[in-house]
Structure formats: C-alpha cells, structure tokens
Coordinates of C-alpha atoms and ligand atoms in Angstrom, one line a residue:
Chain A
M1 CA 7.3 -24.7 -4.0
S2 CA 5.3 -26.8 -6.4
S3 CA 1.6 -26.8 -6.5
V4 CA 1.2 -30.3 -5.2
R5 CA -2.5 -29.6 -4.6
A6 CA -3.2 -27.9 -7.9
E7 CA -6.1 -30.3 -8.4
V8 CA -8.2 -28.5 -5.8
I9 CA -8.6 -25.6 -8.2
E10 CA -9.4 -25.6 -11.9
A11 CA -6.6 -23.8 -13.8
P12 CA -7.7 -22.4 -17.2
A13 CA -6.6 -24.4 -20.2
G14 CA -2.9 -23.7 -21.0
F15 CA -2.2 -22.1 -17.7
D16 CA 0.8 -23.9 -16.0
V17 CA 1.6 -22.1 -12.8
D18 CA 4.8 -24.2 -12.2
R19 CA 6.1 -23.2 -15.7
I20 CA 5.2 -19.6 -15.0
R21 CA 7.0 -19.5 -11.8
E22 CA 10.3 -20.4 -13.5
D23 CA 10.1 -17.0 -15.2
F24 CA 10.4 -15.2 -11.8
P25 CA 13.9 -15.7 -10.4
I26 CA 13.1 -14.2 -7.0
L27 CA 10.7 -17.1 -6.4
R28 CA 13.7 -19.3 -5.9
E29 CA 14.9 -17.2 -3.0
L30 CA 15.0 -18.5 0.5
V31 CA 13.8 -16.2 3.3
H32 CA 14.9 -17.0 6.8
G33 CA 16.0 -20.3 5.3
K34 CA 12.5 -21.0 4.0
P35 CA 11.2 -20.9 0.4
L36 CA 9.7 -17.5 -0.2
V37 CA 5.9 -17.4 -0.2
Y38 CA 5.3 -13.9 -1.6
L39 CA 1.7 -12.8 -0.9
D40 CA 2.3 -9.0 -0.9
N41 CA 1.5 -8.4 -4.6
A42 CA -0.8 -5.5 -4.0
A43 CA 2.1 -3.6 -2.6
T44 CA 4.4 -4.5 -5.5
T45 CA 4.8 -7.4 -7.8
Q46 CA 7.8 -9.5 -8.6
K47 CA 9.6 -9.2 -12.0
P48 CA 9.9 -11.8 -14.6
Q49 CA 13.3 -12.5 -16.2
A50 CA 12.1 -10.8 -19.4
V51 CA 11.7 -7.5 -17.6
I52 CA 15.0 -7.7 -15.8
D53 CA 16.7 -8.6 -19.1
A54 CA 15.1 -5.6 -20.8
L55 CA 16.6 -3.3 -18.2
V56 CA 20.0 -4.9 -18.4
D57 CA 19.9 -4.8 -22.2
Y58 CA 19.2 -1.1 -22.3
Y59 CA 21.9 -0.2 -19.8
T60 CA 24.4 -2.6 -21.4
H61 CA 23.8 -1.9 -25.1
Y62 CA 22.0 1.4 -25.9
N63 CA 21.9 3.6 -22.8
A64 CA 21.4 7.2 -24.1
N65 CA 19.0 10.1 -23.6
V66 CA 15.9 10.3 -25.8
H67 CA 14.7 12.9 -28.3
R68 CA 18.0 14.8 -28.0
A69 CA 20.7 13.5 -30.2
V70 CA 21.1 12.1 -33.7
H71 CA 23.5 9.4 -32.7
L72 CA 22.6 5.8 -32.9
L73 CA 22.2 5.0 -29.3
S74 CA 19.8 7.9 -28.8
T75 CA 17.9 6.8 -31.8
R76 CA 17.6 3.2 -30.4
A77 CA 16.5 4.4 -27.0
T78 CA 14.0 6.8 -28.5
E79 CA 12.5 4.0 -30.7
A80 CA 12.3 1.7 -27.7
C81 CA 10.4 4.2 -25.7
D82 CA 8.0 4.9 -28.6
R83 CA 7.4 1.1 -28.9
A84 CA 6.7 0.9 -25.2
R85 CA 4.2 3.8 -25.5
E86 CA 2.4 1.9 -28.3
K87 CA 2.3 -1.2 -26.2
A88 CA 0.8 0.7 -23.3
R89 CA -1.8 2.3 -25.7
K90 CA -2.8 -1.1 -27.0
F91 CA -2.9 -2.5 -23.4
M92 CA -5.3 0.2 -22.3
H93 CA -7.2 0.2 -25.7
A94 CA -6.6 3.9 -26.0
R95 CA -7.2 5.6 -29.4
S96 CA -3.8 7.3 -29.7
T97 CA -0.4 7.2 -28.1
N98 CA -1.0 11.0 -27.5
E99 CA -3.3 9.8 -24.7
I100 CA -0.6 7.8 -22.9
I101 CA 1.4 9.9 -20.5
F102 CA 4.4 8.3 -18.8
V103 CA 4.4 9.2 -15.1
R104 CA 6.2 8.0 -12.0
G105 CA 3.2 5.8 -11.0
A106 CA -0.4 6.0 -10.1
T107 CA 0.2 8.6 -7.4
Q108 CA 1.8 11.0 -9.9
G109 CA -0.8 10.4 -12.4
L110 CA -3.6 11.3 -10.0
N111 CA -1.7 14.3 -8.8
L112 CA -1.3 15.4 -12.5
V113 CA -5.0 15.3 -13.1
A114 CA -5.7 17.1 -9.8
Q115 CA -3.1 19.8 -10.4
S116 CA -3.6 20.4 -14.1
F117 CA -7.2 19.5 -14.9
G118 CA -8.5 20.3 -11.4
R119 CA -6.9 23.6 -11.0
A120 CA -8.0 24.8 -14.4
N121 CA -11.6 23.6 -14.1
L122 CA -12.7 23.8 -10.4
K123 CA -14.0 26.8 -8.7
A124 CA -15.4 27.6 -5.2
G125 CA -18.5 25.6 -4.5
D126 CA -17.8 22.8 -6.9
E127 CA -17.6 19.2 -5.7
V128 CA -15.2 16.3 -6.0
L129 CA -16.7 13.0 -5.2
V130 CA -14.5 10.2 -3.9
S131 CA -15.5 6.8 -2.5
G132 CA -14.8 5.4 1.0
L133 CA -12.5 2.8 -0.3
E134 CA -9.9 5.0 -1.9
H135 CA -6.1 4.7 -1.4
H136 CA -4.7 7.9 0.2
S137 CA -3.3 8.7 -3.3
N138 CA -6.8 9.2 -4.6
I139 CA -7.9 11.2 -1.6
V140 CA -5.1 13.6 -0.7
P141 CA -4.6 15.2 -4.1
W142 CA -8.3 16.0 -4.2
Q143 CA -8.3 17.3 -0.7
M144 CA -5.4 19.6 -1.6
L145 CA -7.2 20.9 -4.6
C146 CA -10.5 21.4 -2.8
L147 CA -8.7 23.4 0.0
E148 CA -7.0 25.6 -2.7
K149 CA -10.2 26.2 -4.6
G150 CA -12.8 26.3 -1.8
A151 CA -14.5 23.2 -3.4
H152 CA -16.0 20.4 -1.4
L153 CA -14.7 16.9 -1.1
K154 CA -17.7 14.6 -0.9
V155 CA -17.5 10.9 0.1
V156 CA -19.8 8.1 -0.9
H157 CA -19.2 5.5 1.8
I158 CA -19.0 1.7 1.5
D159 CA -21.3 -0.8 3.0
D160 CA -20.5 -3.7 5.4
S161 CA -19.3 -5.9 2.5
G162 CA -17.0 -3.3 1.2
V163 CA -19.2 -2.2 -1.8
I164 CA -20.2 1.3 -2.8
P165 CA -24.0 1.2 -2.9
L166 CA -24.8 2.4 -6.3
A167 CA -28.0 4.3 -5.2
D168 CA -25.8 6.3 -2.8
F169 CA -23.4 6.9 -5.5
E170 CA -26.0 8.2 -7.8
A171 CA -27.6 10.3 -5.1
A172 CA -24.3 11.9 -4.3
L173 CA -23.9 13.2 -7.9
T174 CA -25.1 16.8 -8.5
E175 CA -24.6 19.4 -11.1
R176 CA -21.9 20.7 -9.0
T177 CA -19.9 17.5 -9.2
K178 CA -16.9 18.3 -11.5
V179 CA -14.7 15.3 -10.7
V180 CA -15.5 11.7 -9.6
A181 CA -12.4 10.0 -8.4
L182 CA -12.7 6.2 -8.0
A183 CA -10.4 3.2 -7.6
H184 CA -11.2 0.5 -10.2
V185 CA -10.1 -2.1 -7.5
S186 CA -9.6 -1.5 -3.8
N187 CA -6.2 -2.4 -2.5
A188 CA -7.3 -2.9 1.0
L189 CA -10.5 -5.0 0.3
G190 CA -10.3 -6.2 -3.3
T191 CA -13.7 -4.8 -4.2
V192 CA -14.1 -4.2 -7.9
N193 CA -16.1 -1.2 -8.8
P194 CA -18.5 -1.2 -11.8
I195 CA -16.6 1.6 -13.4
A196 CA -18.5 1.6 -16.7
Y197 CA -21.8 2.1 -15.0
M198 CA -20.5 4.6 -12.5
T199 CA -18.9 6.6 -15.3
E200 CA -22.2 6.7 -17.2
L201 CA -23.9 8.1 -14.1
A202 CA -21.2 10.7 -13.5
H203 CA -21.3 11.8 -17.1
R204 CA -25.0 12.4 -16.9
V205 CA -24.3 15.3 -14.5
G206 CA -21.3 16.4 -16.5
A207 CA -18.6 15.2 -14.1
K208 CA -15.2 13.9 -15.3
V209 CA -14.2 10.5 -14.1
V210 CA -10.7 9.8 -12.8
V211 CA -9.9 6.2 -12.2
D212 CA -7.1 4.8 -10.0
G213 CA -6.4 1.6 -11.7
A214 CA -3.2 0.6 -9.7
Q215 CA -4.9 -2.6 -8.5
A216 CA -6.9 -3.4 -11.6
V217 CA -4.4 -3.7 -14.4
P218 CA -2.5 -6.7 -12.9
H219 CA -5.7 -8.6 -12.6
M220 CA -8.1 -8.0 -15.5
P221 CA -8.2 -6.6 -19.0
V222 CA -8.9 -2.8 -19.0
D223 CA -10.4 -1.0 -21.9
V224 CA -10.6 2.7 -21.3
R225 CA -12.8 3.3 -24.4
A226 CA -15.3 0.7 -23.3
L227 CA -15.3 2.1 -19.8
D228 CA -15.5 5.7 -21.3
V229 CA -13.5 7.1 -18.4
D230 CA -11.8 10.4 -18.7
F231 CA -8.6 9.6 -16.9
Y232 CA -7.0 6.3 -15.8
A233 CA -3.7 5.9 -13.9
F234 CA -1.7 2.9 -13.0
S235 CA 1.9 1.9 -11.7
G236 CA 4.2 -0.3 -13.6
H237 CA 5.6 -1.9 -10.5
K238 CA 2.3 -3.5 -9.7
L239 CA 2.2 -4.9 -13.2
F240 CA 5.4 -6.9 -12.9
G241 CA 7.4 -4.0 -14.3
P242 CA 10.0 -1.7 -12.7
T243 CA 9.3 0.9 -10.0
G244 CA 9.3 4.6 -10.9
I245 CA 7.2 4.3 -14.0
G246 CA 3.5 4.3 -14.6
V247 CA 0.9 5.5 -17.1
L248 CA -1.7 8.2 -17.1
Y249 CA -4.4 7.8 -19.8
G250 CA -6.5 10.8 -20.6
K251 CA -8.9 11.6 -23.4
Q252 CA -7.1 13.6 -25.9
A253 CA -9.5 16.5 -26.0
L254 CA -9.2 16.9 -22.3
L255 CA -5.4 16.7 -22.3
D256 CA -5.1 19.1 -25.1
A257 CA -7.0 21.8 -23.1
M258 CA -5.1 21.2 -19.9
P259 CA -2.1 23.3 -18.8
P260 CA 1.2 21.6 -18.4
F261 CA 1.9 20.0 -15.0
E262 CA 5.7 20.6 -14.7
G263 CA 8.0 22.8 -16.8
G264 CA 11.3 21.8 -18.2
G265 CA 13.0 20.1 -21.1
D266 CA 11.1 17.9 -23.5
M267 CA 7.7 19.5 -22.7
I268 CA 8.5 22.6 -24.9
R269 CA 8.5 23.4 -28.5
S270 CA 10.3 26.7 -28.2
V271 CA 11.6 28.8 -25.4
T272 CA 12.4 32.5 -25.2
F273 CA 12.5 34.5 -22.0
E274 CA 9.3 36.2 -23.2
K275 CA 7.3 33.1 -24.1
T276 CA 7.4 29.3 -24.2
E277 CA 5.4 27.3 -26.6
Y278 CA 4.5 23.9 -25.2
N279 CA 5.1 20.7 -27.0
T280 CA 2.4 18.5 -28.3
L281 CA 0.9 15.5 -26.6
P282 CA 2.0 13.4 -24.8
Y283 CA 5.3 15.3 -24.3
K284 CA 3.6 18.4 -22.9
F285 CA 3.2 16.4 -19.7
E286 CA 6.6 14.8 -19.6
A287 CA 9.0 17.4 -18.5
G288 CA 12.6 16.3 -18.1
T289 CA 14.5 13.1 -18.9
P290 CA 12.0 10.3 -18.5
D291 CA 12.7 7.0 -16.7
I292 CA 13.9 5.5 -20.0
A293 CA 14.8 2.1 -18.5
G294 CA 11.5 2.1 -16.6
I295 CA 9.6 2.7 -19.8
I296 CA 11.4 0.0 -21.6
G297 CA 10.9 -2.4 -18.6
L298 CA 7.2 -1.5 -18.5
G299 CA 6.9 -2.4 -22.3
A300 CA 8.5 -5.7 -21.5
A301 CA 6.1 -6.3 -18.6
I302 CA 3.1 -5.6 -20.8
D303 CA 4.4 -8.1 -23.4
Y304 CA 4.9 -10.7 -20.7
V305 CA 1.4 -10.2 -19.2
N306 CA -0.1 -10.3 -22.7
Q307 CA 1.7 -13.5 -23.5
I308 CA 0.0 -15.2 -20.6
G309 CA -3.2 -13.4 -21.2
L310 CA -5.2 -11.3 -18.7
D311 CA -8.3 -13.4 -19.3
R312 CA -6.4 -16.5 -18.2
I313 CA -4.8 -14.6 -15.3
A314 CA -8.2 -13.4 -14.1
A315 CA -9.7 -16.9 -14.4
Y316 CA -6.9 -18.5 -12.4
E317 CA -6.9 -15.9 -9.8
A318 CA -10.6 -16.1 -9.3
E319 CA -10.1 -19.9 -8.6
L320 CA -7.2 -19.2 -6.2
L321 CA -9.2 -16.5 -4.4
K322 CA -12.2 -18.8 -4.0
Y323 CA -10.0 -21.5 -2.5
A324 CA -8.1 -19.1 -0.3
T325 CA -11.3 -17.4 1.0
H326 CA -12.6 -20.9 1.8
V327 CA -9.7 -22.0 3.8
V328 CA -9.1 -18.7 5.6
Q329 CA -12.7 -18.5 6.6
Q330 CA -12.3 -21.8 8.5
L331 CA -9.8 -20.4 10.8
P332 CA -11.1 -19.8 14.3
G333 CA -11.8 -16.1 15.3
V334 CA -11.1 -14.8 11.8
R335 CA -13.0 -12.0 10.1
I336 CA -12.4 -11.2 6.5
L337 CA -12.9 -7.6 5.6
G338 CA -14.3 -7.0 2.2
Q339 CA -16.8 -9.6 0.8
A340 CA -17.8 -7.9 -2.3
P341 CA -19.3 -10.3 -4.9
E342 CA -16.9 -8.7 -7.5
K343 CA -13.5 -9.0 -5.9
A344 CA -9.9 -9.2 -7.0
S345 CA -7.4 -11.5 -5.4
V346 CA -7.0 -9.9 -2.0
I347 CA -7.8 -11.3 1.4
S348 CA -7.8 -8.7 4.2
F349 CA -8.4 -10.1 7.6
V350 CA -8.2 -9.7 11.4
L351 CA -7.9 -12.4 14.0
E352 CA -9.5 -12.1 17.4
D353 CA -6.9 -11.0 20.0
I354 CA -3.9 -11.2 17.7
H355 CA -2.5 -8.0 16.2
P356 CA -1.6 -7.9 12.5
H357 CA 2.0 -6.9 13.3
D358 CA 2.5 -10.0 15.4
I359 CA 1.0 -12.2 12.6
G360 CA 3.2 -10.4 10.0
T361 CA 6.4 -11.1 12.0
F362 CA 5.5 -14.7 12.6
L363 CA 4.7 -15.4 8.9
D364 CA 7.9 -13.6 7.9
Q365 CA 9.9 -16.1 9.9
L366 CA 8.2 -18.8 7.9
G367 CA 9.2 -17.2 4.7
I368 CA 5.7 -15.8 4.1
A369 CA 5.4 -12.2 3.1
V370 CA 2.1 -10.4 3.8
R371 CA 1.3 -6.8 4.4
T372 CA 0.1 -5.7 7.8
G373 CA -1.1 -2.2 8.6
H374 CA -3.6 0.2 7.2
H375 CA -2.6 -0.2 3.6
C376 CA -2.6 3.5 2.9
A377 CA -6.4 3.4 3.3
Q378 CA -7.1 4.6 6.8
P379 CA -10.7 5.6 6.0
V380 CA -11.3 1.9 5.1
M381 CA -9.8 0.9 8.5
D382 CA -12.0 3.4 10.3
R383 CA -15.1 2.1 8.5
F384 CA -14.5 -1.3 9.9
Q385 CA -13.2 0.0 13.2
V386 CA -9.8 -1.6 13.1
A387 CA -6.5 0.0 13.2
A388 CA -4.9 -2.5 10.8
T389 CA -5.4 -5.7 9.0
T390 CA -3.3 -8.6 7.6
R391 CA -3.6 -8.7 3.9
A392 CA -2.6 -11.6 1.6
S393 CA -2.7 -10.4 -2.0
F394 CA -2.2 -12.9 -4.8
A395 CA -0.7 -12.8 -8.3
F396 CA -1.0 -15.4 -11.0
Y397 CA 2.3 -17.0 -9.9
N398 CA 0.9 -17.9 -6.5
T399 CA -0.3 -21.4 -5.9
V400 CA -2.7 -23.5 -3.8
A401 CA 0.3 -24.8 -1.9
E402 CA 1.2 -21.2 -0.9
V403 CA -2.3 -20.6 0.3
D404 CA -2.0 -23.8 2.4
A405 CA 1.3 -22.5 3.8
L406 CA -0.3 -19.2 4.8
V407 CA -3.1 -21.0 6.6
A408 CA -0.8 -23.3 8.4
G409 CA 1.3 -20.3 9.4
I410 CA -1.7 -18.5 10.8
R411 CA -2.6 -21.6 12.8
K412 CA 0.9 -21.6 14.2
V413 CA 0.5 -18.0 15.3
Q414 CA -2.8 -18.8 16.9
E415 CA -1.3 -21.8 18.8
F416 CA 1.5 -19.6 20.0
F417 CA -0.7 -16.9 21.4
A418 CA -3.4 -19.3 22.6
Chain B
M1 CA 19.3 -17.1 13.5
S2 CA 17.1 -15.7 16.3
T3 CA 13.9 -17.6 16.9
L4 CA 10.5 -16.2 17.5
S5 CA 10.7 -17.2 21.1
D6 CA 13.6 -14.8 21.5
L7 CA 11.3 -12.0 20.4
Y8 CA 8.1 -13.2 22.1
Q9 CA 9.6 -14.2 25.5
E10 CA 7.2 -15.6 28.0
T11 CA 7.1 -12.4 30.0
I12 CA 6.1 -10.4 26.9
V13 CA 3.3 -12.8 26.0
D14 CA 2.1 -12.7 29.5
H15 CA 2.0 -8.9 29.7
S16 CA 0.4 -8.7 26.3
K17 CA -2.4 -10.9 27.3
R18 CA -2.8 -9.5 30.8
P19 CA -1.5 -5.9 30.7
R20 CA -0.8 -4.3 34.0
N21 CA -2.0 -0.7 34.7
R22 CA -4.4 -0.6 31.9
G23 CA -7.2 1.9 32.5
T24 CA -7.5 5.6 33.4
L25 CA -6.6 7.7 36.4
A26 CA -9.0 9.9 38.2
H27 CA -6.3 12.4 39.3
A28 CA -3.8 12.5 36.4
T29 CA -1.4 15.4 36.4
H30 CA 0.3 14.6 33.1
S31 CA -0.9 12.8 30.0
A32 CA 0.0 12.2 26.4
E33 CA -1.1 10.3 23.4
G34 CA 1.2 8.2 21.2
H35 CA 0.7 7.1 17.7
N36 CA 2.5 4.7 15.5
P37 CA 1.5 5.6 11.9
L38 CA 3.1 2.5 10.5
C39 CA 0.4 0.3 12.0
G40 CA -2.1 2.7 13.3
D41 CA -1.6 1.8 16.9
R42 CA -2.6 4.5 19.4
L43 CA -1.9 4.7 23.1
T44 CA -3.0 7.1 25.8
L45 CA -0.9 7.5 28.9
Q46 CA -1.8 9.1 32.1
L47 CA 0.5 9.9 35.1
E48 CA -0.1 11.2 38.5
I49 CA 3.1 12.9 39.8
D50 CA 3.1 13.5 43.5
N51 CA 6.0 14.8 45.4
G52 CA 8.3 14.6 42.4
R53 CA 7.6 10.9 41.9
V54 CA 5.3 8.9 39.6
A55 CA 2.7 7.9 42.1
N56 CA 0.5 6.3 39.6
V57 CA 0.4 5.5 35.9
A58 CA -2.1 4.0 33.5
F59 CA -2.5 3.4 29.8
Q60 CA -5.2 2.7 27.3
G61 CA -5.2 1.6 23.7
Q62 CA -4.9 -1.4 21.4
G63 CA -1.6 -2.6 20.0
C64 CA 0.4 -5.6 19.0
A65 CA 1.8 -7.9 21.6
I66 CA 5.2 -6.1 21.7
S67 CA 3.7 -2.6 22.1
T68 CA 1.1 -3.7 24.7
A69 CA 3.7 -5.7 26.7
S70 CA 6.1 -2.8 26.5
A71 CA 3.4 -0.3 27.8
S72 CA 2.6 -2.7 30.6
L73 CA 6.2 -3.3 31.7
M74 CA 7.0 0.4 31.3
T75 CA 4.2 1.4 33.7
D76 CA 5.5 -1.1 36.2
A77 CA 9.1 0.1 35.7
V78 CA 8.4 3.8 36.3
K79 CA 6.1 3.6 39.3
G80 CA 7.8 5.4 42.2
K81 CA 10.5 6.9 40.1
T82 CA 11.3 10.6 39.6
P83 CA 10.9 11.9 36.1
E84 CA 14.6 12.0 35.7
E85 CA 15.0 8.4 36.7
A86 CA 12.2 7.4 34.3
E87 CA 14.0 9.2 31.4
Q88 CA 17.3 7.4 32.4
I89 CA 15.5 4.0 32.1
F90 CA 14.1 5.1 28.7
A91 CA 17.6 5.9 27.5
K92 CA 18.9 2.4 28.6
F93 CA 15.9 0.7 27.2
H94 CA 16.5 2.5 23.9
S95 CA 20.1 1.3 23.8
L96 CA 19.0 -2.2 24.5
L97 CA 16.8 -2.2 21.4
T98 CA 19.2 -0.4 19.1
E99 CA 22.8 -1.3 20.2
D100 CA 24.5 -4.6 20.1
K101 CA 25.5 -4.6 23.7
L102 CA 24.6 -6.5 26.8
P103 CA 21.6 -5.0 28.6
A104 CA 22.3 -2.6 31.4
P105 CA 22.3 -4.7 34.5
D106 CA 19.6 -2.5 36.3
L107 CA 17.0 -2.9 33.5
G108 CA 15.4 -5.7 35.3
K109 CA 12.4 -7.3 33.6
L110 CA 12.7 -4.8 30.6
A111 CA 15.7 -6.9 29.4
V112 CA 13.2 -9.3 27.9
F113 CA 12.9 -6.9 25.0
S114 CA 16.5 -7.6 23.9
G115 CA 15.2 -9.8 21.1
V116 CA 13.4 -7.0 19.4
R117 CA 16.9 -5.7 18.2
E118 CA 16.8 -8.5 15.6
Y119 CA 13.5 -7.1 14.2
P120 CA 14.2 -3.5 13.2
M121 CA 10.7 -3.0 11.9
R122 CA 9.4 -3.8 15.4
V123 CA 11.6 -1.4 17.4
K124 CA 8.9 1.3 17.2
C125 CA 6.3 -1.1 18.7
A126 CA 8.5 -1.5 21.7
T127 CA 9.3 2.3 22.1
L128 CA 5.9 3.8 21.5
A129 CA 4.9 3.7 25.2
W130 CA 8.2 5.2 26.2
H131 CA 8.0 8.0 23.6
T132 CA 4.6 8.7 25.0
L133 CA 5.9 8.7 28.5
H134 CA 8.5 11.2 27.5
A135 CA 5.9 13.4 26.0
A136 CA 3.7 13.1 29.1
L137 CA 6.6 14.1 31.4
Q138 CA 7.2 17.2 29.3
N139 CA 3.5 17.7 29.4
E140 CA 3.5 18.1 25.7
H141 CA -0.1 18.1 24.9
K142 CA 0.1 17.4 21.2
P143 CA 0.1 13.7 20.2
V144 CA 3.6 12.2 19.7
S145 CA 4.3 9.9 16.8
T146 CA 7.0 7.3 16.3
E147 CA 7.8 8.7 12.9
Ligands
PLP501 C1 -5.3 1.4 -5.1 C2 -3.9 2.1 -5.2 N1 -3.9 3.3 -5.7 C3 -2.7 3.9 -5.8 C4 -1.6 3.4 -5.3 C5 -0.3 4.1 -5.4 O1 0.6 3.6 -6.2 P1 2.1 4.1 -6.3 O2 2.6 4.2 -4.9 O3 2.8 3.1 -7.2 O4 2.0 5.5 -7.0 C6 -1.6 2.1 -4.8 C7 -0.4 1.4 -4.3 O5 -0.1 1.3 -3.2 C8 -2.9 1.4 -4.6 O6 -2.9 0.2 -4.2

C-alpha cells in the first residue's frame, strides 16, 4: 500500500516510508486476500530483510557453538556475538559490554533482576514500588519476590489521562523503598514516563531503578547513562529483531555484586564438586548456550534501526500518531484510553456497544492486524473499568494510508452493528 | 472464503443486541462464574432447578457479540431441560464449533454458530456460557476459565 496521502503529515527530511517498506518482505503479504496492514507492533514488530539475511547467513555459513572450540566456525560465531554485544552497548550508551547481558527478552531480564538483585538485597518490611501502568512482566516478578521476602509491593496509580502524577510518585518513595520498577513506555496506553527525573527522585531515597524498556527502544533513542537507571531491559523482537533474544543492562558495580541467576556452562570459570568459581561479566549471567542466531539477528536489527536513525523514527511516528489520533477521535462513540502529553505511537480505544473482539475479527477480515484484549496489563484495564481495548500500535513503516484503512474499517464495523 | 456474515448471522447480532434472560434470579439453586482470560470477559450464570429440570436461568456480564449471543441462546435452549439433556446439547454444540460436520439436526437455533468454526480464536467466545453452565450444573463454586 503506498502512502498516497503522505502529504497530510510532515515526514522528516530523508525519511521515505515507501522505500523503507521495501525492506520488509512481509509487508507484501496478502491477508484474507487483502494487503496486510500491520498495526500490532507493540506485540511484535516485523523483520527487515537484513535481519532475516543475518539469521540465514549464520545458519548457512558459520553455525557453531560459541566460546567452546578453536575451530574456525566457532571463532566466527563467537566474534559475531561479541560484535553484536558491542552494538547493543553503543545502542544503549552503556559504559562497557560487561553491562550488556543477553537474555531471552524483557521478561527474563526483569526476572533476573528480581531473582538475583532482589533476593540478595531485600528483606522483610522493605518496599518495591511499581506503577499502575506496568505490563504483567514488571509486576509479577516483584510480587513473587515480595511474597518470598515479606516485603511490600506498593503501587503508584495513574490518573485519567494515563500519566503517573509525579507528586504521588515522590510521596510513595520512602527510605524503605529498595526497588522502583517502571516501564519507560506503557504498552497499553503509550504513556512515556519521565524516567530521568523519576530516577533522580528514587535515588534520593537510595532505591534502585529497574526500567522495562520493551516499548521504548523501538521508538526513541535511549541513553542509560543519561537516564542514570540501574537496570534496563528490552526485547529484540519488538525492535525488528528475532524472538528469543533481549538485553538486560545493569550498572557494572551492581552486576558484580549480584549472585548468578542460573547455573550451568559458560557462566563458570572453574568447577569442582566442592566449589565453583563464577565467570566474569557478562557471562556470569549467561548460563548455557545462548541464542546465537538471535544475538546476531539483534545486532543486525540495531544496525538497521541506526541506519534509519531513531531521531527520525521518533519524528515520523509522532506525526503519524498525531494524524491517527485526530482521525480516530472523530469516530462516533469512540473513547481513546491514554491521552498523555508524552506518548509513543499507540492508540488504545473502546467503542460504545461494540466489543474489541468483534472489532478485531472484522478488521482482520480486511487485512488489518490490531491487538484486542487486556494487553497483559489488567490493572490498566481495571483503572479505566474496561475488560479489554482495541489497540493500534504503529512502527516507522506504517503509513497515513494504513491509518485511513483502519478508520474506514472501524466505520464498517460500526455500520454492521448499528 | 467464509464471509463475516457467516460468522455474525442475523440471529447472533440480534441476540447480542437484545440478549434474552439477562439478569439475576431470586431463587437460584445453582450458579457459576465463567472467565475468558484471553479477552477478560466474565459471565455469571444462575439456574433454578426444580423437579429435575431447569425451571429458570439468567446470566449477567459483558462480552463480545459472539459470547453474549451464545449466552442468550444457551439460556433459551436449556430452559425446561434436565441437566443431562443440557449437557448433551453442550456436547453437540461443541462438535458444531470444532468438527467439520453438518450440525446435529436437533440443535435448532444454535446451528447459527456453525460459522465460528472458521475462526478458531473465537471458539472460546462461543463456549464460555456453556462451560459456565457445566460448572453451575456440577455446582462447582470456583470460577471456571476457558483456558
Ligand atoms: C511494556 C512491556 N513490557 C514487557 C513486555 C514483555 O516482553 P517479552 O514478552 O518480549 O519478554 C512487553 C511485551 O509484551 C511489553 O509491552
């Protein structure tokens, strides 16, 4: 689908969405005989040819295990993983590759922090502060930890626009707060949290800040040093890379002091039945054969995103979101959930008298993929007293024409159920 | 290719907009709560069983068109039936949604759900009310889930 109405938004200089779309083979697919309009990017993103090629290249030409053998293929695979770690370091602006732990995804990264840092540092009566807009993956690991330790899980709730009131946040911090766990961007509402400021407040009471960046890294430049966060996790598959791979950033001093998360190969320096000496960072936290293809694919995804430029991506998506919000808002009986002034390219909405599931099935028949449901954020749904929403989430390859297709589709649903 | 009007047949749209037997019963003998974690839909079902037959039945809850219509048509279908007869209808209804066969001739109006078979993600929407009925008949007091 070409962006026939591209003139209604102002794309940043040098940003050619039609050209970019050619990099994504799946965007040429037909769904139910219609061109695919993929608006479920918050769930997972599509992969550019460069990422697919990197996976095929590894499996075709140098598939081997890493760190284990002296043969050429193993050397090449090991070097490719090392290069990918360096790309991830640069991408996050971390000081050292020792601070870049490869994990399965944001979920595993957050669990690693809860299980390793949390278990070693929390005691009964301590507090973990989470926000009301968290994904289940940044709630449940902390709940489990608090249950085990007799600590308290405190929640700072969101207001009607989907924003965490900063005064409430500040008031919730006490000298007992050991961990503050926050999403950088909400997957259900799109709200962008002012992480740098919140981190500053949290550090004043001595709490460590753990950020779930799953929805931030695909949409904006992230600098963990500027934010000064203690931990930051994201998933490769939401960044145009493969599934099964993600990154946990942690400040080196903290990671050094933490016990390992899992035991096994690669995470050890020497093993006897009496004693095991753990490996250095980052390997201490990477037990077992890693997802080598995934790591290489993630490296390719980072290269791809860098080549377009996250600043340009953010600028284009801001325009697209503004346009989409404008046209969706004009639909009769629509209510958009999440109207934060700082918002990533997500529109979560409900229609009067039409259930999201029916909307989802209808749109699917038109080739339009959206997410319907609670988005793994049931507390957010409860906050707005809905069971589910329909969510359109955009990436830089989406177009104005696709937004128009979405709105036309919703109008058809409304006509049908009128 | 099946079309949307095969899924959303007129009877379904009608029952979703004007569900029958929605409300609560003053003299319920059996009840259960159903939950579809996939979409967050919840449904509460009450039965009044008298002389071994479903004398009255009512449901409450918000759901999609398929699940609301299914609850509405289910309550109509089981009124006056014995629990065994109701379970038999459920079994036939379930086959209708999951097996590529002609609907059992005695399913009556419930046959309008045959189109759901083409939408595997929606089968649970159509069966939530029936799973809840099954739980209520067992008088299982813990909420049932479609998962
Ligand atoms: C905000 C947020 N956090 C965490 C996750 C979990 O990511 P993953 O399932 O890739 O571990 C997601 C993805 O659904 C998300 O949107």
